[in-house]
mmCIF file of C-alpha atoms in Angstrom:
data_model
loop_
_atom_site.group_PDB
_atom_site.id
_atom_site.type_symbol
_atom_site.label_atom_id
_atom_site.label_comp_id
_atom_site.label_asym_id
_atom_site.label_seq_id
_atom_site.Cartn_x
_atom_site.Cartn_y
_atom_site.Cartn_z
ATOM 1 C CA GLU A 1 105.129 107.574 108.293
ATOM 2 C CA ALA A 2 104.449 109.478 105.087
ATOM 3 C CA ALA A 3 100.786 110.022 104.355
ATOM 4 C CA VAL A 4 99.719 109.914 100.715
ATOM 5 C CA THR A 5 96.021 109.698 99.951
ATOM 6 C CA GLN A 6 94.247 109.223 96.671
ATOM 7 C CA SER A 7 90.711 109.825 95.482
ATOM 8 C CA PRO A 8 88.637 108.232 94.263
ATOM 9 C CA ARG A 9 89.714 104.743 95.283
ATOM 10 C CA SER A 10 87.876 103.265 92.352
ATOM 11 C CA LYS A 11 86.124 104.627 89.324
ATOM 12 C CA VAL A 12 84.249 103.408 86.310
ATOM 13 C CA ALA A 13 84.475 105.706 83.306
ATOM 14 C CA VAL A 14 83.109 105.602 79.774
ATOM 15 C CA THR A 15 85.289 105.623 76.700
ATOM 16 C CA GLY A 16 85.899 109.173 75.570
ATOM 17 C CA GLY A 17 85.025 110.695 78.919
ATOM 18 C CA LYS A 18 87.242 112.823 81.086
ATOM 19 C CA VAL A 19 88.731 111.377 84.271
ATOM 20 C CA THR A 20 90.610 113.163 87.017
ATOM 21 C CA LEU A 21 92.509 111.248 89.660
ATOM 22 C CA SER A 22 93.669 113.178 92.722
ATOM 23 C CA CYS A 23 96.572 112.731 95.071
ATOM 24 C CA HIS A 24 97.264 114.553 98.321
ATOM 25 C CA GLN A 25 100.319 114.325 100.566
ATOM 26 C CA THR A 26 100.868 115.872 103.978
ATOM 27 C CA ASN A 27 104.593 115.347 104.297
ATOM 28 C CA ASN A 28 105.982 118.491 102.788
ATOM 29 C CA HIS A 29 107.600 116.446 100.006
ATOM 30 C CA ASP A 30 108.774 118.220 96.898
ATOM 31 C CA TYR A 31 108.564 115.256 94.510
ATOM 32 C CA MET A 32 105.367 113.561 93.468
ATOM 33 C CA TYR A 33 104.811 110.792 90.925
ATOM 34 C CA TRP A 34 102.034 109.018 89.082
ATOM 35 C CA TYR A 35 102.417 105.343 88.132
ATOM 36 C CA ARG A 36 100.135 102.842 86.527
ATOM 37 C CA GLN A 37 100.146 99.186 87.388
ATOM 38 C CA ASP A 38 99.168 96.499 84.898
ATOM 39 C CA THR A 39 99.441 92.784 85.388
ATOM 40 C CA GLY A 40 102.792 91.621 84.039
ATOM 41 C CA HIS A 41 104.271 95.103 83.791
ATOM 42 C CA GLY A 42 104.943 96.158 87.343
ATOM 43 C CA LEU A 43 104.643 99.924 87.844
ATOM 44 C CA ARG A 44 105.404 102.382 85.094
ATOM 45 C CA LEU A 45 105.969 106.082 85.531
ATOM 46 C CA ILE A 46 103.465 108.375 83.781
ATOM 47 C CA HIS A 47 104.282 111.869 85.067
ATOM 48 C CA TYR A 48 106.185 113.410 87.916
ATOM 49 C CA SER A 49 106.661 116.834 89.465
ATOM 50 C CA TYR A 50 109.345 118.367 91.616
ATOM 51 C CA VAL A 51 107.738 121.752 92.250
ATOM 52 C CA ALA A 52 104.281 123.279 92.227
ATOM 53 C CA ASP A 53 102.987 124.471 88.854
ATOM 54 C CA SER A 54 105.432 122.254 86.981
ATOM 55 C CA THR A 55 105.149 118.697 85.694
ATOM 56 C CA GLU A 56 107.431 116.411 83.719
ATOM 57 C CA LYS A 57 106.798 113.444 81.455
ATOM 58 C CA GLY A 58 107.712 109.972 82.610
ATOM 59 C CA ASP A 59 108.028 106.832 80.542
ATOM 60 C CA ILE A 60 104.419 106.492 79.330
ATOM 61 C CA PRO A 61 102.847 109.989 79.246
ATOM 62 C CA ASP A 62 100.749 109.596 76.093
ATOM 63 C CA GLY A 63 97.043 110.065 76.812
ATOM 64 C CA TYR A 64 97.662 111.601 80.210
ATOM 65 C CA LYS A 65 98.109 115.094 81.579
ATOM 66 C CA ALA A 66 99.209 116.072 85.052
ATOM 67 C CA SER A 67 98.644 119.103 87.231
ATOM 68 C CA ARG A 68 100.460 120.224 90.377
ATOM 69 C CA PRO A 69 98.590 123.242 91.730
ATOM 70 C CA SER A 70 100.322 123.103 95.094
ATOM 71 C CA GLN A 71 103.054 121.201 96.867
ATOM 72 C CA GLU A 72 100.446 118.938 98.473
ATOM 73 C CA ASN A 73 98.315 118.095 95.454
ATOM 74 C CA PHE A 74 99.036 116.279 92.217
ATOM 75 C CA SER A 75 96.349 115.277 89.739
ATOM 76 C CA LEU A 76 96.351 112.902 86.781
ATOM 77 C CA ILE A 77 93.947 113.805 83.975
ATOM 78 C CA LEU A 78 92.677 111.560 81.221
ATOM 79 C CA GLU A 79 91.032 113.935 78.746
ATOM 80 C CA LEU A 80 89.640 111.151 76.536
ATOM 81 C CA ALA A 81 89.626 107.896 78.476
ATOM 82 C CA SER A 82 90.266 104.739 76.478
ATOM 83 C CA LEU A 83 89.881 101.046 77.192
ATOM 84 C CA SER A 84 93.665 100.636 77.336
ATOM 85 C CA GLN A 85 93.815 102.975 80.314
ATOM 86 C CA THR A 86 92.034 100.498 82.551
ATOM 87 C CA ALA A 87 94.581 99.917 85.316
ATOM 88 C CA VAL A 88 95.441 100.663 88.917
ATOM 89 C CA TYR A 89 97.028 104.072 89.389
ATOM 90 C CA PHE A 90 99.416 104.855 92.210
ATOM 91 C CA CYS A 91 100.615 108.207 93.410
ATOM 92 C CA ALA A 92 103.882 108.528 95.325
ATOM 93 C CA SER A 93 105.931 111.252 96.945
ATOM 94 C CA SER A 94 109.517 111.680 98.054
ATOM 95 C CA ALA A 95 111.361 114.311 99.957
ATOM 96 C CA GLN A 96 114.136 114.882 97.462
ATOM 97 C CA ARG A 97 115.335 113.924 94.059
ATOM 98 C CA GLY A 98 118.453 112.024 95.097
ATOM 99 C CA ALA A 99 118.958 108.401 94.270
ATOM 100 C CA TYR A 100 118.430 107.252 97.855
ATOM 101 C CA ALA A 101 115.193 109.094 98.580
ATOM 102 C CA GLU A 102 112.448 106.698 99.599
ATOM 103 C CA GLN A 103 109.179 106.954 97.741
ATOM 104 C CA PHE A 104 105.957 106.698 99.741
ATOM 105 C CA PHE A 105 102.933 105.350 97.937
ATOM 106 C CA GLY A 106 99.248 106.048 98.101
ATOM 107 C CA PRO A 107 96.637 103.260 98.305
ATOM 108 C CA GLY A 108 95.909 103.276 94.577
ATOM 109 C CA THR A 109 92.914 104.056 92.375
ATOM 110 C CA ARG A 110 91.359 101.268 90.354
ATOM 111 C CA LEU A 111 90.127 102.723 87.076
ATOM 112 C CA THR A 112 87.875 100.754 84.751
ATOM 113 C CA VAL A 113 87.107 102.236 81.359
ATOM 114 C CA LEU A 114 84.096 100.735 79.602
ATOM 115 C CA GLY B 1 116.447 102.677 79.283
ATOM 116 C CA GLU B 2 116.713 100.585 82.401
ATOM 117 C CA GLN B 3 114.990 97.215 82.401
ATOM 118 C CA VAL B 4 114.362 95.202 85.538
ATOM 119 C CA GLU B 5 113.372 91.566 85.463
ATOM 120 C CA GLN B 6 112.256 89.308 88.284
ATOM 121 C CA LEU B 7 112.069 85.577 88.610
ATOM 122 C CA PRO B 8 110.096 83.641 89.440
ATOM 123 C CA SER B 9 106.807 85.344 88.662
ATOM 124 C CA SER B 10 105.055 83.342 91.341
ATOM 125 C CA LEU B 11 105.852 81.081 94.272
ATOM 126 C CA ILE B 12 103.853 78.860 96.581
ATOM 127 C CA VAL B 13 105.547 77.600 99.735
ATOM 128 C CA GLN B 14 104.641 76.013 103.044
ATOM 129 C CA GLU B 15 104.822 78.151 106.129
ATOM 130 C CA GLY B 16 108.325 78.061 107.590
ATOM 131 C CA ALA B 17 110.073 77.534 104.292
ATOM 132 C CA SER B 18 112.642 79.895 102.809
ATOM 133 C CA VAL B 19 112.231 81.614 99.451
ATOM 134 C CA LEU B 20 114.566 83.279 97.008
ATOM 135 C CA ILE B 21 113.502 86.007 94.596
ATOM 136 C CA ASN B 22 115.902 86.977 91.842
ATOM 137 C CA CYS B 23 116.161 90.330 90.125
ATOM 138 C CA SER B 24 118.358 91.540 87.301
ATOM 139 C CA TYR B 25 118.832 94.989 85.810
ATOM 140 C CA THR B 26 120.522 96.361 82.710
ATOM 141 C CA ASP B 27 121.683 99.929 83.435
ATOM 142 C CA SER B 28 125.087 100.132 85.064
ATOM 143 C CA ALA B 29 124.204 103.691 86.169
ATOM 144 C CA SER B 30 121.668 102.354 88.664
ATOM 145 C CA VAL B 31 122.907 102.853 92.202
ATOM 146 C CA TYR B 32 119.982 102.190 94.488
ATOM 147 C CA PHE B 33 117.701 99.191 94.702
ATOM 148 C CA PRO B 34 114.646 99.400 96.963
ATOM 149 C CA TRP B 35 112.260 96.483 97.299
ATOM 150 C CA TYR B 36 108.565 96.816 97.964
ATOM 151 C CA LYS B 37 105.840 94.489 99.182
ATOM 152 C CA GLN B 38 102.247 94.814 98.038
ATOM 153 C CA GLU B 39 99.544 92.938 99.908
ATOM 154 C CA PRO B 40 96.255 92.408 98.060
ATOM 155 C CA GLY B 41 94.422 95.695 97.578
ATOM 156 C CA LYS B 42 96.999 97.659 99.555
ATOM 157 C CA ARG B 43 99.679 100.225 98.799
ATOM 158 C CA LEU B 44 103.287 99.374 98.101
ATOM 159 C CA GLN B 45 105.277 99.106 101.279
ATOM 160 C CA PHE B 46 109.052 99.565 101.399
ATOM 161 C CA ILE B 47 110.751 96.534 102.940
ATOM 162 C CA ILE B 48 114.484 96.700 102.267
ATOM 163 C CA ASP B 49 117.023 98.439 100.065
ATOM 164 C CA ILE B 50 120.651 98.251 99.057
ATOM 165 C CA ARG B 51 123.104 100.650 97.488
ATOM 166 C CA SER B 52 125.513 99.746 94.746
ATOM 167 C CA ASN B 53 128.513 100.065 97.076
ATOM 168 C CA MET B 54 127.190 97.248 99.262
ATOM 169 C CA GLU B 55 127.061 93.471 98.777
ATOM 170 C CA ARG B 56 124.668 92.397 101.476
ATOM 171 C CA LYS B 57 121.986 93.849 103.722
ATOM 172 C CA GLN B 58 119.819 92.146 106.301
ATOM 173 C CA ASN B 59 116.600 93.204 107.972
ATOM 174 C CA GLN B 60 115.266 90.563 110.352
ATOM 175 C CA ARG B 61 114.100 87.663 108.110
ATOM 176 C CA LEU B 62 115.049 89.445 104.921
ATOM 177 C CA THR B 63 118.509 89.264 103.352
ATOM 178 C CA LEU B 64 119.328 91.144 100.171
ATOM 179 C CA LEU B 65 122.395 90.232 98.148
ATOM 180 C CA PHE B 66 123.813 92.430 95.406
ATOM 181 C CA ASP B 67 126.319 91.558 92.664
ATOM 182 C CA LYS B 68 127.367 94.645 90.758
ATOM 183 C CA LYS B 69 129.373 92.697 88.166
ATOM 184 C CA THR B 70 126.498 90.525 87.078
ATOM 185 C CA LYS B 71 123.827 93.218 87.751
ATOM 186 C CA HIS B 72 121.929 90.783 89.879
ATOM 187 C CA LEU B 73 120.080 90.920 93.201
ATOM 188 C CA SER B 74 118.579 88.189 95.350
ATOM 189 C CA LEU B 75 116.039 88.619 98.137
ATOM 190 C CA HIS B 76 116.053 85.768 100.636
ATOM 191 C CA ILE B 77 113.112 85.437 103.019
ATOM 192 C CA THR B 78 113.474 82.887 105.821
ATOM 193 C CA ALA B 79 110.879 81.293 108.083
ATOM 194 C CA THR B 80 108.002 82.469 105.935
ATOM 195 C CA GLN B 81 104.634 83.265 107.505
ATOM 196 C CA PRO B 82 101.179 83.657 105.972
ATOM 197 C CA GLY B 83 101.591 87.409 106.426
ATOM 198 C CA ASP B 84 104.443 87.318 103.940
ATOM 199 C CA SER B 85 101.962 86.502 101.188
ATOM 200 C CA ALA B 86 102.138 89.420 98.794
ATOM 201 C CA ILE B 87 103.637 90.612 95.548
ATOM 202 C CA TYR B 88 107.270 91.615 95.877
ATOM 203 C CA PHE B 89 108.773 94.225 93.576
ATOM 204 C CA CYS B 90 112.410 94.858 92.873
ATOM 205 C CA SER B 91 113.283 98.329 91.600
ATOM 206 C CA ALA B 92 116.331 100.203 90.388
ATOM 207 C CA ARG B 93 117.190 103.865 90.481
ATOM 208 C CA ASN B 94 119.946 105.986 89.015
ATOM 209 C CA MET B 95 121.153 109.287 90.482
ATOM 210 C CA GLY B 96 118.078 111.093 89.200
ATOM 211 C CA TYR B 97 114.395 110.696 89.798
ATOM 212 C CA LYS B 98 113.677 107.585 87.838
ATOM 213 C CA LEU B 99 112.658 104.405 89.647
ATOM 214 C CA THR B 100 112.183 101.408 87.371
ATOM 215 C CA PHE B 101 110.167 98.487 88.721
ATOM 216 C CA GLY B 102 110.364 94.827 87.959
ATOM 217 C CA THR B 103 107.279 92.845 87.023
ATOM 218 C CA GLY B 104 106.833 91.456 90.517
ATOM 219 C CA THR B 105 106.903 88.058 92.229
ATOM 220 C CA SER B 106 103.692 86.787 93.738
ATOM 221 C CA LEU B 107 104.364 84.819 96.927
ATOM 222 C CA LEU B 108 101.743 82.652 98.596
ATOM 223 C CA VAL B 109 102.585 81.105 101.947
ATOM 224 C CA ASP B 110 100.332 78.192 102.883
ATOM 225 C CA PRO B 111 99.731 77.843 106.627
#
């Protein structure tokens, strides 16, 4: 089974601070994704990447940056954390872009911004 | 863009009962519909999927029905067990990268 890990698993940040969430996959997948989960909204796509050193915007990219330094690693960066960014963040990976490619999810990072 | 809705938002059933979770989508370009289960504090786990050229798919106690005309899916879970307690997410995907999730259905199975 695909192995996607995230760190940290939980974090408390202060408003205006910088936060970096990390994701690592060991499955040789080209595609990686960052989602946030809020109660009542399901999961929403923030950024994704299909190759190292390149990232693309998803549906809700405002306030977030992403970095893909290697095929295995994908980071989500909140330069100036805000209260509204309190959520659970999930990373996922898939082997290919095609419509039928299964996405494998990490365990999530619970971020609380105070 | 694509919108995916699920009903009901929550369910409580007795162990052994059957449940039905409904999902509707708006984008006729969506061709693939994976469903995920999320147990408390855990990652999303793929449970079943269906493609737009199919009408029905079964995986043990799970049956997924798809109606392309009405843009509607139904997930039927039979003989529920306490281990089925989780949030269930419907999702829809077009031929590209984008997977759009529904808001989830929280299922609680009382032993």
